Short mmCIF file of C-alpha atoms and ligand atoms in Angstrom, two decimals:
data_model
loop_
_atom_site.label_atom_id
_atom_site.label_comp_id
_atom_site.label_asym_id
_atom_site.label_seq_id
_atom_site.Cartn_x
_atom_site.Cartn_y
_atom_site.Cartn_z
CA MET A 82 35.51 17.03 33.39
CA LYS A 83 33.98 14.79 36.05
CA LYS A 84 30.55 16.22 35.28
CA ILE A 85 30.85 16.21 31.54
CA PHE A 86 32.09 12.61 31.27
CA PRO A 87 28.77 10.89 32.10
CA ILE A 88 26.98 13.25 29.72
CA LEU A 89 29.39 12.38 26.91
CA ILE A 90 28.92 8.68 27.63
CA SER A 91 25.13 8.93 27.54
CA VAL A 92 25.16 10.99 24.31
CA PHE A 93 27.43 8.35 22.77
CA LEU A 94 25.13 5.53 23.94
CA MET A 95 22.02 7.29 22.61
CA HIS A 96 23.82 7.71 19.28
CA CYS A 97 24.65 3.97 19.25
CA VAL A 98 21.02 3.03 19.99
CA THR A 99 19.78 5.24 17.15
CA MET A 100 22.36 3.81 14.74
CA VAL A 101 21.50 0.24 15.69
CA GLY A 102 17.78 0.97 15.29
CA GLN A 103 18.28 2.39 11.82
CA THR A 104 20.67 -0.30 10.62
CA ASP A 105 18.32 -2.91 11.94
CA TYR A 106 15.30 -1.74 9.91
CA THR A 107 17.35 -1.29 6.73
CA GLU A 108 18.72 -4.77 7.11
CA GLN A 109 15.32 -6.22 7.90
CA ARG A 110 13.97 -4.55 4.77
CA GLU A 111 16.79 -5.98 2.63
CA GLN A 112 16.10 -9.43 4.05
CA MET A 113 12.37 -9.02 3.36
CA VAL A 114 13.07 -8.13 -0.29
CA LYS A 115 15.60 -10.94 -0.72
CA TRP A 116 13.68 -13.80 0.89
CA GLN A 117 9.99 -12.89 0.72
CA LEU A 118 9.96 -11.19 -2.70
CA GLN A 119 12.93 -12.27 -4.86
CA GLY A 120 12.76 -15.68 -3.18
CA ARG A 121 9.28 -16.01 -4.65
CA ASP A 122 8.36 -14.56 -8.04
CA ILE A 123 8.88 -10.80 -7.76
CA THR A 124 11.31 -9.80 -10.52
CA ASP A 125 10.10 -6.31 -11.52
CA LEU A 126 13.00 -3.99 -10.66
CA ALA A 127 10.84 -0.93 -9.97
CA THR A 128 8.71 -2.92 -7.51
CA LEU A 129 11.76 -4.36 -5.74
CA ALA A 130 13.39 -0.92 -5.49
CA ALA A 131 10.21 0.63 -4.09
CA MET A 132 9.82 -2.10 -1.47
CA LEU A 133 13.47 -1.59 -0.51
CA ASN A 134 12.98 2.14 -0.08
CA VAL A 135 9.64 2.54 1.71
CA PRO A 136 10.05 2.32 5.51
CA ARG A 137 7.24 -0.18 6.26
CA HIS A 138 7.83 0.11 10.03
CA LYS A 139 6.61 3.73 9.86
CA PHE A 140 3.21 2.57 8.56
CA VAL A 141 2.35 0.25 11.47
CA PRO A 142 1.32 1.09 15.04
CA GLU A 143 4.31 1.60 17.36
CA LYS A 144 3.77 -1.68 19.20
CA MET A 145 3.89 -3.58 15.87
CA MET A 146 7.12 -1.96 14.62
CA ALA A 147 9.33 -4.90 15.55
CA ASN A 148 7.13 -7.14 13.36
CA ALA A 149 6.86 -4.76 10.42
CA TYR A 150 9.07 -6.85 8.13
CA THR A 151 7.62 -10.27 8.92
CA ASP A 152 6.06 -12.38 6.16
CA GLY A 153 2.41 -11.60 6.89
CA PRO A 154 -0.32 -8.96 7.30
CA LEU A 155 -0.50 -6.84 10.49
CA PRO A 156 -3.36 -5.05 12.27
CA ILE A 157 -3.35 -1.25 11.82
CA GLY A 158 -6.36 -0.35 14.00
CA ASN A 159 -10.06 0.19 13.18
CA GLY A 160 -10.27 -3.57 12.46
CA GLN A 161 -8.15 -3.15 9.32
CA THR A 162 -4.82 -4.64 8.23
CA ILE A 163 -1.71 -3.72 6.25
CA SER A 164 -1.21 -6.45 3.63
CA GLN A 165 1.64 -8.96 3.65
CA PRO A 166 4.72 -7.48 1.90
CA TYR A 167 4.59 -10.20 -0.78
CA ILE A 168 0.97 -9.36 -1.65
CA VAL A 169 1.82 -5.64 -1.89
CA ALA A 170 4.70 -6.45 -4.25
CA PHE A 171 2.70 -9.01 -6.26
CA MET A 172 -0.19 -6.60 -6.86
CA THR A 173 2.20 -3.77 -7.75
CA GLN A 174 4.16 -5.92 -10.21
CA ALA A 175 0.96 -7.22 -11.84
CA LEU A 176 -0.07 -3.71 -12.91
CA HIS A 177 2.95 -3.24 -15.27
CA LEU A 178 3.39 0.37 -14.19
CA ASN A 179 5.59 3.02 -15.68
CA SER A 180 6.91 6.31 -14.36
CA LYS A 181 4.35 8.50 -16.17
CA ASP A 182 1.28 6.66 -14.82
CA ARG A 183 -1.60 8.07 -12.75
CA VAL A 184 -2.87 5.36 -10.43
CA LEU A 185 -6.00 5.03 -8.30
CA GLU A 186 -5.91 2.89 -5.17
CA ILE A 187 -9.07 1.97 -3.25
CA GLY A 188 -8.40 1.12 0.42
CA THR A 189 -5.66 3.45 1.70
CA GLY A 190 -5.43 1.75 5.12
CA SER A 191 -2.01 2.66 6.51
CA GLY A 192 -0.92 4.32 3.26
CA TYR A 193 1.88 1.77 2.73
CA GLN A 194 0.68 0.43 -0.63
CA ALA A 195 0.12 4.01 -1.84
CA ALA A 196 3.71 4.86 -0.82
CA VAL A 197 5.08 1.88 -2.74
CA LEU A 198 3.10 2.93 -5.83
CA ALA A 199 4.23 6.55 -5.39
CA LYS A 200 7.89 5.51 -5.66
CA ILE A 201 7.17 4.06 -9.11
CA VAL A 202 4.57 6.27 -10.83
CA ASP A 203 3.88 9.96 -11.41
CA SER A 204 0.85 10.33 -9.16
CA VAL A 205 -1.28 8.24 -6.84
CA TYR A 206 -4.88 8.94 -5.80
CA THR A 207 -5.98 6.77 -2.91
CA MET A 208 -9.41 6.50 -1.26
CA GLU A 209 -10.27 5.31 2.25
CA ILE A 210 -13.75 4.86 3.67
CA VAL A 211 -12.74 5.06 7.37
CA GLU A 212 -12.20 8.72 8.17
CA ASP A 213 -9.63 8.16 10.97
CA LEU A 214 -7.49 5.99 8.71
CA ALA A 215 -7.71 8.50 5.86
CA ILE A 216 -6.58 11.36 8.11
CA THR A 217 -3.72 9.37 9.69
CA ALA A 218 -2.46 8.09 6.33
CA ARG A 219 -2.62 11.59 4.78
CA GLU A 220 -0.53 13.02 7.66
CA ARG A 221 1.93 10.12 7.59
CA LEU A 222 2.51 10.33 3.84
CA LYS A 223 3.00 14.09 4.10
CA ASP A 224 5.48 13.72 6.98
CA LEU A 225 7.44 11.12 5.02
CA GLY A 226 7.62 13.46 2.01
CA PHE A 227 5.31 11.65 -0.43
CA ALA A 228 4.20 14.75 -2.33
CA ASN A 229 2.65 12.79 -5.23
CA VAL A 230 -0.08 11.04 -3.21
CA VAL A 231 -3.58 12.46 -2.69
CA VAL A 232 -5.66 10.77 0.02
CA THR A 233 -9.45 11.13 -0.25
CA TRP A 234 -11.91 10.09 2.44
CA GLY A 235 -14.88 8.43 0.78
CA ASP A 236 -16.48 5.29 -0.64
CA GLY A 237 -14.09 4.02 -3.31
CA TYR A 238 -16.95 2.25 -5.11
CA HIS A 239 -17.50 5.52 -6.98
CA GLY A 240 -13.79 6.10 -7.67
CA LEU A 241 -12.73 9.65 -8.55
CA PRO A 242 -14.53 10.58 -11.80
CA ASP A 243 -12.95 14.07 -11.72
CA LYS A 244 -9.44 12.61 -11.90
CA ALA A 245 -10.22 9.81 -14.39
CA PRO A 246 -9.11 8.15 -16.58
CA PHE A 247 -6.41 6.23 -14.71
CA ASP A 248 -3.60 4.15 -16.22
CA ALA A 249 -4.05 1.59 -13.46
CA ILE A 250 -6.40 0.88 -10.55
CA MET A 251 -5.67 -1.24 -7.49
CA VAL A 252 -8.35 -2.30 -5.01
CA THR A 253 -6.94 -3.52 -1.69
CA ALA A 254 -10.22 -4.59 -0.04
CA GLY A 255 -12.09 -7.79 -0.93
CA ALA A 256 -15.15 -7.04 -3.09
CA ASP A 257 -18.20 -9.19 -3.88
CA SER A 258 -18.14 -7.95 -7.47
CA ILE A 259 -16.17 -5.53 -9.65
CA PRO A 260 -17.47 -1.95 -9.27
CA GLN A 261 -18.56 -0.69 -12.72
CA PRO A 262 -17.53 2.95 -12.01
CA LEU A 263 -13.93 1.76 -11.56
CA ILE A 264 -13.96 -0.06 -14.91
CA ASP A 265 -15.37 3.12 -16.48
CA GLN A 266 -12.49 5.15 -14.98
CA LEU A 267 -9.77 2.90 -16.38
CA LYS A 268 -7.94 3.92 -19.59
CA ILE A 269 -8.16 1.68 -22.64
CA GLY A 270 -5.16 -0.65 -22.32
CA GLY A 271 -5.00 -0.05 -18.56
CA HIS A 272 -4.97 -2.72 -15.86
CA MET A 273 -6.97 -3.06 -12.67
CA ILE A 274 -6.26 -5.56 -9.90
CA ILE A 275 -8.94 -6.47 -7.37
CA PRO A 276 -9.71 -9.32 -4.94
CA VAL A 277 -13.19 -10.61 -5.84
CA GLY A 278 -15.32 -13.32 -4.25
CA PRO A 279 -17.85 -14.22 -1.56
CA HIS A 280 -18.06 -12.07 1.56
CA HIS A 281 -15.54 -13.09 4.28
CA GLY A 282 -14.31 -15.99 2.14
CA ILE A 283 -11.25 -16.71 0.08
CA ARG A 284 -11.29 -14.43 -2.95
CA GLN A 285 -9.59 -14.47 -6.33
CA LEU A 286 -7.10 -11.77 -7.12
CA VAL A 287 -8.32 -10.77 -10.58
CA LEU A 288 -6.31 -8.81 -13.16
CA ILE A 289 -8.56 -6.89 -15.53
CA THR A 290 -7.32 -5.43 -18.80
CA LYS A 291 -9.56 -2.90 -20.50
CA LYS A 292 -9.66 -3.33 -24.26
CA LYS A 293 -11.51 -1.12 -26.73
CA ASN A 294 -14.74 -3.12 -26.75
CA LYS A 295 -14.37 -5.57 -23.89
CA ILE A 296 -12.64 -6.33 -20.63
CA VAL A 297 -10.37 -9.35 -20.20
CA LYS A 298 -10.18 -10.99 -16.77
CA LYS A 299 -7.43 -13.25 -15.48
CA ASP A 300 -7.45 -15.02 -12.09
CA LEU A 301 -4.01 -14.69 -10.50
CA MET A 302 -4.21 -16.32 -7.05
CA SER A 303 -6.43 -16.99 -4.04
CA VAL A 304 -6.22 -14.38 -1.28
CA ARG A 305 -7.84 -13.20 1.93
CA PHE A 306 -8.60 -9.47 2.29
CA VAL A 307 -10.63 -7.35 4.69
CA PRO A 308 -14.02 -6.63 3.09
CA PHE A 309 -14.85 -3.80 0.72
CA THR A 310 -17.59 -1.89 2.55
CA ARG A 311 -20.12 0.62 1.27
CA ALA A 312 -20.90 4.11 2.62
CA GLN A 313 -24.42 5.07 3.60
CA LYS A 314 -23.80 8.68 2.64
CA PRO A 315 -22.24 10.41 -0.37
CA ASN A 316 -18.48 10.94 -0.79
CA LYS A 317 -16.65 13.67 1.07
CA ASP A 318 -13.06 14.90 0.77
N1 LIG B 943 -3.67 -0.79 1.20
C1 LIG B 943 -3.67 -0.78 2.64
C2 LIG B 943 -4.34 -1.99 3.27
C3 LIG B 943 -5.73 -2.16 2.85
S1 LIG B 943 -6.82 -2.83 4.07
C4 LIG B 943 -2.28 -0.58 3.20
O1 LIG B 943 -1.31 -0.55 2.44
O2 LIG B 943 -2.16 -0.45 4.43
C5 LIG B 943 -8.31 -2.39 3.21
C6 LIG B 943 -8.75 -0.97 3.43
O3 LIG B 943 -9.85 -0.73 2.56
C7 LIG B 943 -9.27 -0.70 4.83
O4 LIG B 943 -8.58 0.37 5.40
C8 LIG B 943 -10.74 -0.39 4.62
O5 LIG B 943 -11.25 0.56 5.52
C9 LIG B 943 -10.75 0.14 3.19
N2 LIG B 943 -12.03 0.07 2.47
C10 LIG B 943 -12.98 -0.90 2.54
N3 LIG B 943 -14.01 -0.60 1.72
C11 LIG B 943 -13.71 0.59 1.12
C12 LIG B 943 -14.38 1.44 0.18
N4 LIG B 943 -15.59 1.16 -0.30
N5 LIG B 943 -13.77 2.58 -0.20
C13 LIG B 943 -12.55 2.93 0.29
N6 LIG B 943 -11.88 2.18 1.18
C14 LIG B 943 -12.43 1.02 1.60
#
């Protein structure tokens, strides 16, 4: 009994630490949704539910985990960032998604935005130009059980013509102009959201609606995003 007692105590303590850790992140996530999203203008129930359910702390580097639910963007390595939770929710809500949709995201980064989309729609195709990020995000999404997300390594300028047309397209890197191939790959009636503006400057988050004979553009807000870059070589999977 003398020997087993300290073991029992340490097992109990380890259990407590795990429980506290889990409760903590769930609570932080609830607070994030309540104050950062509902406290602003996020009202779409599917978006709020997705943000409540995706474990954002699992999409940031280990040393950033404690800050995963703060009201801002965070570095994810390779000079890239995971967007502020509010921006993720705002862009998701703006697309007016439904459960049958096929969505294309350009700029996988950590995979967090793709995971949020995947909770709402039927399937998500996401493209990332930095190979390391594409591989890490693909593994992470698989480990977390997101079976309806396909990560492709390549220059998102070209989109995925083989999988087009898409009900909605989201670009999460700041572009100088709107890539024509992405407009071509959008369904009639579909929406695309993209930050557009001068390189390294403040850009406009633009919502594009594709009509039969024209596209309608609406400026939603000013934002800062890491730049949309271009590949020197053709796409690879
Ligand atoms: N959506 C991400 C954050 C995006 S950061 C998340 O939830 O974590 C922008 C990402 O776009 C970066 O990872 C950057 O490498 C990528 N990117 C930039 N230009 C690109 C392009 N032409 N095609 C695909 N990805 C691109």
